[in-house]
Amino acid sequence: MGKVDYSKYAKLSPFELKDNLIELAQSRTDRMMLNAGRGNPNFLATIPRRAFFQLGLFSATESEFSFSYMPEGLGGFPRPVGLQSRFDNFILENRDKPGVVFLGKAVSYVRDQLGLDPDLFLLEMVEGILGCNYPVPDRMLRVSETIIKEYVLREMGVQGMQKRDLDLFAVEGGTAAMAYIFNSLKENKIIKNGDRIAIGSPIFTPYLEIPKLNDYQLEEVLIAADPKLDWQYPESELRKLEDPSIKAFFLVNPSNPPSVKMSDEGLAILADIVKKRPDLIILTDDVYGTFADNFKSLFAICPDNTILVYSFSKYFGATGWRLGVIALSNNNVLDKQIANLSKKEKKELEERYSSLTTDPASIKFIDRLVADSRNVALNHTAGLSTPQQVQMVLFALFNMMDSRQSYKKAVKSVVRERDAALYRQLGVEVPTDPNAVDYYTLVNLENTSRTLYGDEFADWVMKNKNPTELLFRVADETGVVLLPGSGFGVQHPSARASLANLNEYQYAAIGDSLRRFADEAYAEYLKTKKGK
């Protein structure tokens, strides 16, 4: 590869830089491109998908019963009378099919363990998978919301909260949740142009980019995790949140890309800060929480101050399904802040939402999120598509019904074995940390150089090697795509590799490639020493 000026790529988002790296990695046909730059898993949950498709077949037949005298291909709404009996017959006739067996167990679990009405559940699932009605309620289907509440409370480590004290909004994945939340915070005058917000870094890049847009023009205060503390936030960094000028704290937990959950000590410090700052808003994106051992969300620690975002995409291998939820407690700080707005601001908001109800001031923030997601005027057609909600419910039930947690153990094992393969070939010890999730790994250029060939070599590398150039060389010469840690707010030169989307031998190949570059750099370093 000829001499290239890599400085022009410095301001690109790592996800845009990725396209340039992929182009290089694909430039030769005599090798396979290994793209470890994106976190799309190559594993997925099959049983709840089988159940979805089998339920779809049953539901289509149910629909055709309504207009059975009409020509083939025309159906109507499913009939609730006798639905459970016909479903039981369907289960018996197809009991050799794994998805059908799961459906039968799911109805039993919903009835016997969750205490819900099985007839209402089944009708909601059948109508939902047919997609024959608008989502009603638009925020989330009733039985579905109750089931997902149970799942969220369990997986997020929330103790003592009743489902009735929690509201969910089903959304098109975590990315839609981010867009909706930022927009509604501004529309409801909770954050304004020029406000200061804290961001836990390193972090998923859009959290760094969105606040800078003209739409928001927010001032960012970084709360920096320390690699020397296994990527935990030092207390001195968290204590920045005691500054009353900081309106909100946005973070991903477990983090992206360090891939560690916040420690119990960090959670305790944040809980103490919230006692002093009851007005502080926290937005926690917990998409990787289901990969962690004994995970506890910030929502479990300070629920009234926290907006929880959870996506089903990574754990269930469902990025294409676009499934997520926004969770808020009924006693949340956002509703309180709206109630404390000035008369002028309240009047403006009442006008904004006046088409929805005769008492717009009483609309909760989470319902404002729903309305704002459709520019208020289209609120009557808001909501996540009902087939998506059905798949979400089947994913959640699959996890809750797995008493041995076999699927969870399997996916955790997959990513951790890949991590071990990469570092084994690189020739350094696998980082160990009880808070690690291992969905991603950050290969620290300086630390790796120091471990392999000593302090002097590491110092030489830091002075003479451009980390971005290294990523381009790796892509060009080996076909391996990694992303720069700097694009996620990482302060030291590093490469981020997703451990979710390639196979174990391919991660070994990545480790081998990185080791070869280290060896070449060391040979170059020895030549410079001899020349002195």
Short mmCIF file of C-alpha atoms in Angstrom, two decimals:
data_model
loop_
_atom_site.label_atom_id
_atom_site.label_comp_id
_atom_site.label_asym_id
_atom_site.label_seq_id
_atom_site.Cartn_x
_atom_site.Cartn_y
_atom_site.Cartn_z
CA MET A 1 0.00 0.00 0.00
CA GLY A 2 1.47 3.37 -1.02
CA LYS A 3 1.90 6.33 1.26
CA VAL A 4 -1.53 7.54 2.23
CA ASP A 5 -2.59 10.59 4.23
CA TYR A 6 -4.82 9.08 6.90
CA SER A 7 -5.54 12.38 8.66
CA LYS A 8 -8.55 12.93 6.37
CA TYR A 9 -10.28 10.03 8.13
CA ALA A 10 -9.76 11.43 11.63
CA LYS A 11 -13.20 13.05 11.97
CA LEU A 12 -15.19 10.17 10.54
CA SER A 13 -17.45 8.17 12.79
CA PRO A 14 -15.91 4.72 13.27
CA PHE A 15 -18.96 3.28 11.54
CA GLU A 16 -18.28 5.43 8.47
CA LEU A 17 -14.55 4.72 8.65
CA LYS A 18 -15.56 1.06 8.64
CA ASP A 19 -16.76 1.37 5.03
CA ASN A 20 -13.30 2.56 3.93
CA LEU A 21 -11.67 -0.29 5.82
CA ILE A 22 -14.05 -2.84 4.31
CA GLU A 23 -13.29 -1.55 0.81
CA LEU A 24 -9.60 -2.17 1.43
CA ALA A 25 -10.19 -5.54 3.04
CA GLN A 26 -12.24 -6.67 0.02
CA SER A 27 -9.73 -5.38 -2.52
CA ARG A 28 -8.23 -8.84 -3.04
CA THR A 29 -10.06 -11.98 -4.10
CA ASP A 30 -7.51 -14.49 -2.76
CA ARG A 31 -8.63 -14.24 0.85
CA MET A 32 -11.69 -13.94 3.06
CA MET A 33 -12.53 -10.58 4.60
CA LEU A 34 -12.82 -10.81 8.39
CA ASN A 35 -15.04 -7.97 9.58
CA ALA A 36 -14.73 -7.68 13.35
CA GLY A 37 -15.81 -4.06 13.25
CA ARG A 38 -19.55 -4.40 13.76
CA GLY A 39 -21.39 -5.94 16.67
CA ASN A 40 -23.98 -7.91 14.72
CA PRO A 41 -23.91 -11.42 16.25
CA ASN A 42 -23.64 -14.48 14.04
CA PHE A 43 -25.61 -16.55 16.57
CA LEU A 44 -29.35 -16.40 17.17
CA ALA A 45 -32.18 -17.98 19.15
CA THR A 46 -33.97 -20.48 16.92
CA ILE A 47 -36.74 -21.91 19.13
CA PRO A 48 -38.67 -18.62 19.57
CA ARG A 49 -38.33 -18.04 15.83
CA ARG A 50 -39.73 -21.50 15.07
CA ALA A 51 -42.56 -20.70 17.47
CA PHE A 52 -43.22 -17.41 15.66
CA PHE A 53 -43.56 -19.08 12.26
CA GLN A 54 -45.71 -21.93 13.60
CA LEU A 55 -47.96 -19.43 15.37
CA GLY A 56 -48.23 -17.56 12.08
CA LEU A 57 -49.45 -20.71 10.30
CA PHE A 58 -52.02 -21.40 13.01
CA SER A 59 -53.20 -17.79 12.96
CA ALA A 60 -53.56 -17.70 9.18
CA THR A 61 -55.81 -20.76 9.39
CA GLU A 62 -57.83 -19.08 12.16
CA SER A 63 -58.29 -16.05 9.94
CA GLU A 64 -59.58 -18.18 7.08
CA PHE A 65 -62.27 -19.72 9.30
CA SER A 66 -64.03 -16.34 9.44
CA PHE A 67 -64.69 -16.17 5.71
CA SER A 68 -64.54 -19.86 4.82
CA TYR A 69 -67.37 -19.51 2.31
CA MET A 70 -65.34 -16.98 0.28
CA PRO A 71 -62.75 -17.74 -2.40
CA GLU A 72 -59.35 -19.03 -1.21
CA GLY A 73 -56.96 -16.36 0.04
CA LEU A 74 -59.47 -14.18 1.86
CA GLY A 75 -59.68 -14.25 5.64
CA GLY A 76 -61.09 -12.24 8.49
CA PHE A 77 -60.36 -11.46 12.12
CA PRO A 78 -59.75 -14.49 14.36
CA ARG A 79 -62.69 -15.60 16.47
CA PRO A 80 -62.10 -15.67 20.25
CA VAL A 81 -64.83 -18.26 20.90
CA GLY A 82 -63.25 -21.71 20.99
CA LEU A 83 -59.81 -20.33 20.11
CA GLN A 84 -58.05 -22.09 23.02
CA SER A 85 -59.60 -25.44 22.10
CA ARG A 86 -58.56 -25.15 18.47
CA PHE A 87 -55.07 -24.13 19.58
CA ASP A 88 -54.83 -27.20 21.85
CA ASN A 89 -55.73 -29.40 18.87
CA PHE A 90 -53.07 -27.66 16.80
CA ILE A 91 -50.49 -28.42 19.51
CA LEU A 92 -51.50 -32.10 19.64
CA GLU A 93 -51.43 -32.51 15.86
CA ASN A 94 -47.99 -30.91 15.56
CA ARG A 95 -46.31 -32.03 18.77
CA ASP A 96 -43.29 -33.32 16.83
CA LYS A 97 -42.32 -29.74 15.87
CA PRO A 98 -40.08 -27.86 18.36
CA GLY A 99 -41.70 -24.47 17.75
CA VAL A 100 -45.16 -25.87 18.38
CA VAL A 101 -44.07 -27.63 21.57
CA PHE A 102 -42.67 -24.32 22.78
CA LEU A 103 -45.95 -22.53 22.04
CA GLY A 104 -47.88 -25.03 24.14
CA LYS A 105 -45.45 -24.59 27.02
CA ALA A 106 -45.57 -20.80 26.64
CA VAL A 107 -49.33 -20.69 27.16
CA SER A 108 -48.94 -22.91 30.23
CA TYR A 109 -46.15 -20.67 31.60
CA VAL A 110 -48.15 -17.48 31.03
CA ARG A 111 -51.12 -19.01 32.86
CA ASP A 112 -49.44 -20.97 35.65
CA GLN A 113 -46.30 -18.94 36.40
CA LEU A 114 -47.16 -15.38 35.41
CA GLY A 115 -50.82 -15.63 36.45
CA LEU A 116 -52.18 -14.09 33.25
CA ASP A 117 -55.37 -14.94 31.37
CA PRO A 118 -54.36 -17.54 28.73
CA ASP A 119 -57.32 -16.69 26.49
CA LEU A 120 -56.42 -12.99 26.37
CA PHE A 121 -52.78 -13.89 25.78
CA LEU A 122 -53.53 -16.26 22.93
CA LEU A 123 -55.94 -13.87 21.23
CA GLU A 124 -53.42 -11.03 21.49
CA MET A 125 -50.68 -13.22 19.98
CA VAL A 126 -52.90 -14.47 17.13
CA GLU A 127 -54.21 -11.01 16.23
CA GLY A 128 -50.77 -9.55 16.72
CA ILE A 129 -48.94 -11.93 14.41
CA LEU A 130 -51.57 -11.38 11.72
CA GLY A 131 -50.98 -7.63 11.98
CA CYS A 132 -54.67 -7.06 11.28
CA ASN A 133 -55.19 -4.22 13.77
CA TYR A 134 -53.34 -1.06 14.72
CA PRO A 135 -51.28 -1.44 17.91
CA VAL A 136 -53.75 -0.78 20.76
CA PRO A 137 -52.70 0.60 23.16
CA ASP A 138 -50.20 2.36 20.91
CA ARG A 139 -47.48 2.33 23.58
CA MET A 140 -47.56 -1.48 23.81
CA LEU A 141 -50.07 -4.32 23.65
CA ARG A 142 -51.51 -4.99 27.12
CA VAL A 143 -50.58 -8.62 27.81
CA SER A 144 -47.32 -8.20 25.93
CA GLU A 145 -46.34 -5.26 28.10
CA THR A 146 -46.98 -7.27 31.28
CA ILE A 147 -44.78 -10.13 30.04
CA ILE A 148 -41.95 -7.85 28.91
CA LYS A 149 -42.10 -6.00 32.24
CA GLU A 150 -41.43 -9.30 34.00
CA TYR A 151 -38.53 -10.02 31.66
CA VAL A 152 -36.99 -6.56 32.06
CA LEU A 153 -37.26 -6.57 35.86
CA ARG A 154 -35.58 -9.98 36.03
CA GLU A 155 -32.80 -9.35 33.53
CA MET A 156 -32.01 -5.86 34.79
CA GLY A 157 -31.66 -7.06 38.38
CA VAL A 158 -34.52 -4.94 39.71
CA GLN A 159 -35.74 -6.03 43.15
CA GLY A 160 -38.94 -4.92 44.87
CA MET A 161 -40.55 -2.98 42.02
CA GLN A 162 -44.08 -4.01 41.11
CA LYS A 163 -44.98 -4.31 37.45
CA ARG A 164 -47.74 -1.76 37.98
CA ASP A 165 -45.07 0.81 38.91
CA LEU A 166 -43.39 0.47 35.53
CA ASP A 167 -44.34 1.69 32.04
CA LEU A 168 -42.89 0.39 28.76
CA PHE A 169 -42.87 1.79 25.25
CA ALA A 170 -42.10 -0.83 22.57
CA VAL A 171 -39.83 0.71 19.93
CA GLU A 172 -37.92 -0.18 16.77
CA GLY A 173 -34.73 -1.21 18.57
CA GLY A 174 -32.31 0.74 20.72
CA THR A 175 -31.51 3.21 17.97
CA ALA A 176 -35.14 4.33 17.70
CA ALA A 177 -35.22 4.62 21.48
CA MET A 178 -32.25 6.99 21.38
CA ALA A 179 -33.79 9.15 18.67
CA TYR A 180 -37.17 9.33 20.41
CA ILE A 181 -35.68 10.14 23.82
CA PHE A 182 -33.41 12.93 22.59
CA ASN A 183 -36.29 14.44 20.62
CA SER A 184 -38.85 14.31 23.44
CA LEU A 185 -36.42 15.66 26.03
CA LYS A 186 -36.00 18.70 23.83
CA GLU A 187 -39.67 19.04 22.81
CA ASN A 188 -40.72 18.95 26.45
CA LYS A 189 -38.12 21.58 27.41
CA ILE A 190 -36.26 19.24 29.76
CA ILE A 191 -33.03 19.83 27.86
CA LYS A 192 -32.38 23.00 25.90
CA ASN A 193 -29.71 24.25 23.53
CA GLY A 194 -26.51 24.93 25.46
CA ASP A 195 -27.37 22.66 28.39
CA ARG A 196 -24.60 20.52 29.85
CA ILE A 197 -24.94 16.75 29.74
CA ALA A 198 -22.51 14.12 31.00
CA ILE A 199 -21.57 11.14 28.85
CA GLY A 200 -19.90 8.02 30.19
CA SER A 201 -16.99 7.31 27.88
CA PRO A 202 -15.91 5.26 26.03
CA ILE A 203 -19.36 4.86 24.53
CA PHE A 204 -21.32 3.89 21.44
CA THR A 205 -20.40 6.72 19.07
CA PRO A 206 -23.89 8.18 18.36
CA TYR A 207 -24.16 9.21 22.02
CA LEU A 208 -21.18 11.47 21.35
CA GLU A 209 -22.45 12.70 17.99
CA ILE A 210 -26.17 13.37 18.55
CA PRO A 211 -25.78 16.06 21.28
CA LYS A 212 -23.55 18.12 18.93
CA LEU A 213 -26.17 18.28 16.17
CA ASN A 214 -27.87 21.58 15.44
CA ASP A 215 -31.06 20.03 16.77
CA TYR A 216 -29.64 20.00 20.31
CA GLN A 217 -26.30 21.89 20.59
CA LEU A 218 -25.56 20.43 24.00
CA GLU A 219 -22.30 20.84 25.88
CA GLU A 220 -20.74 17.46 26.61
CA VAL A 221 -18.95 16.62 29.85
CA LEU A 222 -17.11 13.31 29.62
CA ILE A 223 -17.19 10.92 32.57
CA ALA A 224 -14.15 8.89 31.62
CA ALA A 225 -13.73 5.23 32.56
CA ASP A 226 -10.16 4.35 33.50
CA PRO A 227 -8.46 1.41 31.74
CA LYS A 228 -6.17 1.05 34.77
CA LEU A 229 -9.29 0.40 36.87
CA ASP A 230 -10.57 -2.25 34.44
CA TRP A 231 -12.66 0.39 32.70
CA GLN A 232 -14.62 1.41 35.79
CA TYR A 233 -15.49 5.06 36.40
CA PRO A 234 -13.23 6.58 39.07
CA GLU A 235 -15.18 8.16 41.91
CA SER A 236 -13.65 11.54 41.02
CA GLU A 237 -15.21 11.26 37.55
CA LEU A 238 -18.64 10.23 38.84
CA ARG A 239 -18.59 13.04 41.38
CA LYS A 240 -18.64 15.49 38.47
CA LEU A 241 -22.35 14.66 38.35
CA GLU A 242 -22.85 16.54 41.61
CA ASP A 243 -22.49 19.75 39.58
CA PRO A 244 -26.09 21.05 39.33
CA SER A 245 -25.40 22.53 35.89
CA ILE A 246 -25.25 18.99 34.45
CA LYS A 247 -28.78 18.08 33.43
CA ALA A 248 -28.35 14.42 32.51
CA PHE A 249 -25.94 11.49 32.44
CA PHE A 250 -25.98 9.18 29.41
CA LEU A 251 -24.15 5.85 29.48
CA VAL A 252 -24.06 2.34 28.02
CA ASN A 253 -23.88 -0.35 30.69
CA PRO A 254 -22.22 -2.81 30.15
CA SER A 255 -20.02 -0.45 28.18
CA ASN A 256 -19.26 -0.32 24.47
CA PRO A 257 -16.48 -0.96 23.55
CA PRO A 258 -14.74 -1.90 26.86
CA SER A 259 -17.58 -4.38 27.44
CA VAL A 260 -17.67 -4.27 31.25
CA LYS A 261 -20.60 -3.69 33.58
CA MET A 262 -20.49 -0.97 36.20
CA SER A 263 -19.17 -2.38 39.47
CA ASP A 264 -21.20 -2.52 42.67
CA GLU A 265 -18.96 0.23 44.06
CA GLY A 266 -19.74 2.46 41.09
CA LEU A 267 -23.46 1.82 41.42
CA ALA A 268 -23.31 2.75 45.12
CA ILE A 269 -21.49 6.01 44.35
CA LEU A 270 -24.08 6.92 41.73
CA ALA A 271 -26.91 6.13 44.14
CA ASP A 272 -25.30 8.51 46.65
CA ILE A 273 -25.00 11.21 43.99
CA VAL A 274 -28.68 10.87 43.11
CA LYS A 275 -29.58 11.44 46.77
CA LYS A 276 -27.76 14.77 46.51
CA ARG A 277 -29.02 15.42 42.96
CA PRO A 278 -32.66 14.22 42.90
CA ASP A 279 -33.11 16.23 39.69
CA LEU A 280 -30.41 14.33 37.76
CA ILE A 281 -31.68 12.44 34.70
CA ILE A 282 -29.92 9.17 33.82
CA LEU A 283 -30.23 7.42 30.48
CA THR A 284 -28.81 3.90 30.61
CA ASP A 285 -28.58 1.75 27.49
CA ASP A 286 -28.37 -1.82 28.79
CA VAL A 287 -28.42 -3.86 25.59
CA TYR A 288 -25.45 -5.99 26.73
CA GLY A 289 -26.81 -6.56 30.24
CA THR A 290 -28.09 -10.03 29.36
CA PHE A 291 -24.52 -11.18 28.65
CA ALA A 292 -23.26 -10.14 32.11
CA ASP A 293 -23.06 -12.28 35.22
CA ASN A 294 -25.40 -11.08 38.01
CA PHE A 295 -26.20 -7.88 36.14
CA LYS A 296 -27.72 -4.92 37.97
CA SER A 297 -28.90 -1.92 35.97
CA LEU A 298 -28.84 1.67 37.17
CA PHE A 299 -32.60 1.35 36.83
CA ALA A 300 -32.41 -1.09 39.75
CA ILE A 301 -30.47 1.44 41.86
CA CYS A 302 -32.27 4.70 41.13
CA PRO A 303 -35.39 3.89 39.07
CA ASP A 304 -37.12 7.24 39.48
CA ASN A 305 -34.18 9.08 37.88
CA THR A 306 -33.44 6.57 35.14
CA ILE A 307 -34.64 6.09 31.58
CA LEU A 308 -33.88 2.48 30.71
CA VAL A 309 -33.27 1.44 27.10
CA TYR A 310 -33.14 -2.27 26.35
CA SER A 311 -32.82 -3.95 22.96
CA PHE A 312 -33.39 -7.62 22.08
CA SER A 313 -31.00 -7.35 19.13
CA LYS A 314 -27.70 -8.69 20.45
CA TYR A 315 -28.69 -11.42 22.92
CA PHE A 316 -31.26 -13.06 20.64
CA GLY A 317 -29.39 -12.34 17.39
CA ALA A 318 -32.24 -10.14 16.19
CA THR A 319 -30.71 -6.91 14.86
CA GLY A 320 -32.90 -7.13 11.78
CA TRP A 321 -36.08 -7.46 13.83
CA ARG A 322 -35.62 -3.98 15.42
CA LEU A 323 -36.99 -4.83 18.87
CA GLY A 324 -36.53 -2.69 21.94
CA VAL A 325 -38.24 -1.01 24.85
CA ILE A 326 -38.00 2.22 26.81
CA ALA A 327 -38.82 1.77 30.50
CA LEU A 328 -39.79 4.44 33.04
CA SER A 329 -41.03 4.23 36.59
CA ASN A 330 -44.40 5.82 37.34
CA ASN A 331 -42.70 8.21 39.77
CA ASN A 332 -40.02 9.44 37.38
CA VAL A 333 -38.16 12.73 37.57
CA LEU A 334 -39.13 13.69 34.00
CA ASP A 335 -42.82 14.02 34.84
CA LYS A 336 -41.85 16.08 37.89
CA GLN A 337 -39.70 18.41 35.82
CA ILE A 338 -42.48 18.94 33.30
CA ALA A 339 -44.84 19.79 36.19
CA ASN A 340 -42.34 22.41 37.38
CA LEU A 341 -41.99 24.22 34.04
CA SER A 342 -42.97 27.88 33.79
CA LYS A 343 -46.56 28.82 32.94
CA LYS A 344 -45.45 29.94 29.48
CA GLU A 345 -43.69 26.65 28.79
CA LYS A 346 -46.60 24.62 30.11
CA LYS A 347 -48.99 26.51 27.86
CA GLU A 348 -46.81 25.79 24.82
CA LEU A 349 -46.77 22.09 25.65
CA GLU A 350 -50.51 22.00 26.27
CA GLU A 351 -50.99 23.41 22.79
CA ARG A 352 -48.61 20.81 21.35
CA TYR A 353 -50.54 17.89 22.83
CA SER A 354 -54.04 19.44 22.80
CA SER A 355 -55.25 17.15 19.99
CA LEU A 356 -54.69 14.07 22.16
CA THR A 357 -56.84 14.79 25.21
CA THR A 358 -58.87 17.49 26.94
CA ASP A 359 -56.26 17.51 29.71
CA PRO A 360 -52.88 17.63 27.90
CA ALA A 361 -51.03 18.70 31.06
CA SER A 362 -51.70 15.26 32.56
CA ILE A 363 -49.96 13.31 29.77
CA LYS A 364 -47.00 11.36 31.15
CA PHE A 365 -43.59 11.74 29.56
CA ILE A 366 -43.61 8.17 28.24
CA ASP A 367 -46.88 8.86 26.42
CA ARG A 368 -45.40 12.08 25.08
CA LEU A 369 -42.59 9.91 23.69
CA VAL A 370 -45.20 7.88 21.80
CA ALA A 371 -46.91 10.99 20.42
CA ASP A 372 -43.64 12.70 19.50
CA SER A 373 -42.51 9.57 17.66
CA ARG A 374 -45.29 10.32 15.17
CA ASN A 375 -45.13 14.12 15.27
CA VAL A 376 -48.18 14.17 17.60
CA ALA A 377 -50.66 14.53 14.74
CA LEU A 378 -50.16 10.88 13.77
CA ASN A 379 -50.36 9.59 17.32
CA HIS A 380 -53.42 7.49 16.43
CA THR A 381 -51.20 5.32 14.20
CA ALA A 382 -48.21 5.16 16.55
CA GLY A 383 -46.68 2.04 18.04
CA LEU A 384 -44.38 -0.83 17.14
CA SER A 385 -45.88 -3.24 14.61
CA THR A 386 -47.79 -6.02 16.32
CA PRO A 387 -45.87 -8.92 14.69
CA GLN A 388 -42.68 -7.38 16.08
CA GLN A 389 -44.24 -7.25 19.53
CA VAL A 390 -45.22 -10.92 19.25
CA GLN A 391 -41.65 -11.93 18.41
CA MET A 392 -40.41 -9.82 21.33
CA VAL A 393 -42.77 -11.66 23.69
CA LEU A 394 -41.67 -15.07 22.38
CA PHE A 395 -38.01 -14.11 22.89
CA ALA A 396 -38.72 -13.01 26.46
CA LEU A 397 -40.72 -16.14 27.29
CA PHE A 398 -37.97 -18.33 25.81
CA ASN A 399 -35.49 -16.77 28.21
CA MET A 400 -37.75 -16.86 31.28
CA MET A 401 -38.87 -20.44 30.68
CA ASP A 402 -35.27 -21.67 30.38
CA SER A 403 -34.84 -22.52 34.06
CA ARG A 404 -31.35 -23.90 33.49
CA GLN A 405 -30.38 -20.81 31.47
CA SER A 406 -28.88 -23.07 28.83
CA TYR A 407 -29.11 -20.51 26.03
CA LYS A 408 -27.55 -17.78 28.16
CA LYS A 409 -24.67 -20.02 29.17
CA ALA A 410 -24.12 -20.99 25.55
CA VAL A 411 -23.92 -17.45 24.14
CA LYS A 412 -21.67 -16.31 26.99
CA SER A 413 -19.38 -19.26 26.31
CA VAL A 414 -19.27 -18.47 22.59
CA VAL A 415 -18.01 -14.90 22.97
CA ARG A 416 -15.54 -15.76 25.74
CA GLU A 417 -13.96 -18.60 23.80
CA ARG A 418 -13.52 -16.25 20.84
CA ASP A 419 -11.85 -13.71 23.11
CA ALA A 420 -9.45 -16.36 24.38
CA ALA A 421 -8.59 -17.46 20.81
CA LEU A 422 -7.68 -13.90 19.74
CA TYR A 423 -5.41 -13.18 22.69
CA ARG A 424 -3.83 -16.63 22.60
CA GLN A 425 -2.59 -16.02 19.06
CA LEU A 426 -1.61 -12.45 19.86
CA GLY A 427 0.62 -13.88 22.56
CA VAL A 428 -0.67 -12.00 25.58
CA GLU A 429 -2.84 -13.13 28.47
CA VAL A 430 -6.59 -12.85 28.11
CA PRO A 431 -7.81 -9.89 30.18
CA THR A 432 -9.71 -11.19 33.21
CA ASP A 433 -12.31 -9.16 35.06
CA PRO A 434 -15.39 -10.34 36.99
CA ASN A 435 -17.31 -7.39 35.51
CA ALA A 436 -16.34 -8.24 31.92
CA VAL A 437 -19.02 -9.16 29.41
CA ASP A 438 -16.65 -9.91 26.48
CA TYR A 439 -19.02 -8.89 23.71
CA TYR A 440 -16.23 -6.63 22.44
CA THR A 441 -12.54 -6.40 23.21
CA LEU A 442 -10.21 -3.41 23.05
CA VAL A 443 -6.68 -4.28 21.97
CA ASN A 444 -4.53 -1.60 23.62
CA LEU A 445 -1.64 -0.75 21.28
CA GLU A 446 0.66 0.53 24.00
CA ASN A 447 0.01 -2.23 26.54
CA THR A 448 0.31 -4.97 23.92
CA SER A 449 3.63 -3.54 22.68
CA ARG A 450 4.89 -3.30 26.24
CA THR A 451 3.88 -6.86 27.08
CA LEU A 452 5.42 -8.35 23.94
CA TYR A 453 8.71 -6.47 23.70
CA GLY A 454 9.19 -4.18 26.68
CA ASP A 455 8.93 -0.54 27.71
CA GLU A 456 11.40 0.97 25.23
CA PHE A 457 9.68 -0.64 22.28
CA ALA A 458 6.27 0.51 23.52
CA ASP A 459 7.55 4.09 23.84
CA TRP A 460 8.97 3.90 20.30
CA VAL A 461 5.64 2.59 18.95
CA MET A 462 3.71 5.42 20.58
CA LYS A 463 6.03 8.00 19.02
CA ASN A 464 6.39 6.48 15.56
CA LYS A 465 3.25 4.52 14.69
CA ASN A 466 -0.12 5.98 13.65
CA PRO A 467 -2.89 3.76 15.09
CA THR A 468 -5.29 4.65 12.26
CA GLU A 469 -2.62 3.75 9.71
CA LEU A 470 -2.18 0.41 11.46
CA LEU A 471 -5.90 -0.33 11.04
CA PHE A 472 -5.70 0.49 7.33
CA ARG A 473 -2.58 -1.64 6.90
CA VAL A 474 -4.26 -4.54 8.70
CA ALA A 475 -7.33 -4.21 6.45
CA ASP A 476 -5.28 -3.86 3.27
CA GLU A 477 -2.73 -6.59 3.90
CA THR A 478 -4.77 -9.16 5.82
CA GLY A 479 -8.44 -8.44 5.10
CA VAL A 480 -9.17 -7.93 8.80
CA VAL A 481 -11.47 -5.01 9.70
CA LEU A 482 -11.14 -3.49 13.19
CA LEU A 483 -12.45 -0.13 14.41
CA PRO A 484 -10.44 2.57 16.18
CA GLY A 485 -11.16 2.90 19.88
CA SER A 486 -10.77 6.69 19.58
CA GLY A 487 -14.08 6.90 17.72
CA PHE A 488 -15.83 5.69 20.87
CA GLY A 489 -14.12 8.19 23.17
CA VAL A 490 -11.25 5.86 24.14
CA GLN A 491 -8.33 8.04 25.22
CA HIS A 492 -5.49 5.66 24.30
CA PRO A 493 -4.62 4.12 20.88
CA SER A 494 -6.57 0.90 20.53
CA ALA A 495 -8.54 -1.30 18.16
CA ARG A 496 -12.06 -2.51 18.89
CA ALA A 497 -13.00 -6.01 17.82
CA SER A 498 -16.50 -7.38 18.13
CA LEU A 499 -16.41 -10.92 19.51
CA ALA A 500 -19.92 -11.66 18.26
CA ASN A 501 -19.82 -11.89 14.49
CA LEU A 502 -17.02 -14.25 13.43
CA ASN A 503 -16.08 -17.83 14.26
CA GLU A 504 -13.40 -18.87 16.74
CA TYR A 505 -10.72 -19.75 14.17
CA GLN A 506 -11.21 -16.35 12.54
CA TYR A 507 -10.54 -14.56 15.82
CA ALA A 508 -7.40 -16.66 16.10
CA ALA A 509 -6.46 -15.39 12.62
CA ILE A 510 -7.01 -11.80 13.77
CA GLY A 511 -4.75 -12.36 16.77
CA ASP A 512 -2.15 -13.92 14.49
CA SER A 513 -2.29 -10.93 12.10
CA LEU A 514 -1.89 -8.41 14.91
CA ARG A 515 1.06 -10.39 16.29
CA ARG A 516 2.73 -10.39 12.88
CA PHE A 517 2.44 -6.61 12.67
CA ALA A 518 3.90 -6.32 16.16
CA ASP A 519 6.83 -8.53 15.14
CA GLU A 520 7.43 -6.45 12.01
CA ALA A 521 7.36 -3.25 14.03
CA TYR A 522 9.81 -4.73 16.51
CA ALA A 523 12.20 -5.67 13.68
CA GLU A 524 11.96 -2.09 12.41
CA TYR A 525 12.63 -0.81 15.92
CA LEU A 526 15.77 -2.98 16.23
CA LYS A 527 17.09 -1.58 12.94
CA THR A 528 16.66 1.97 14.20
CA LYS A 529 18.57 1.08 17.35
CA LYS A 530 21.42 -0.41 15.35
CA GLY A 531 21.55 2.67 13.15
CA LYS A 532 22.18 4.95 16.10
#
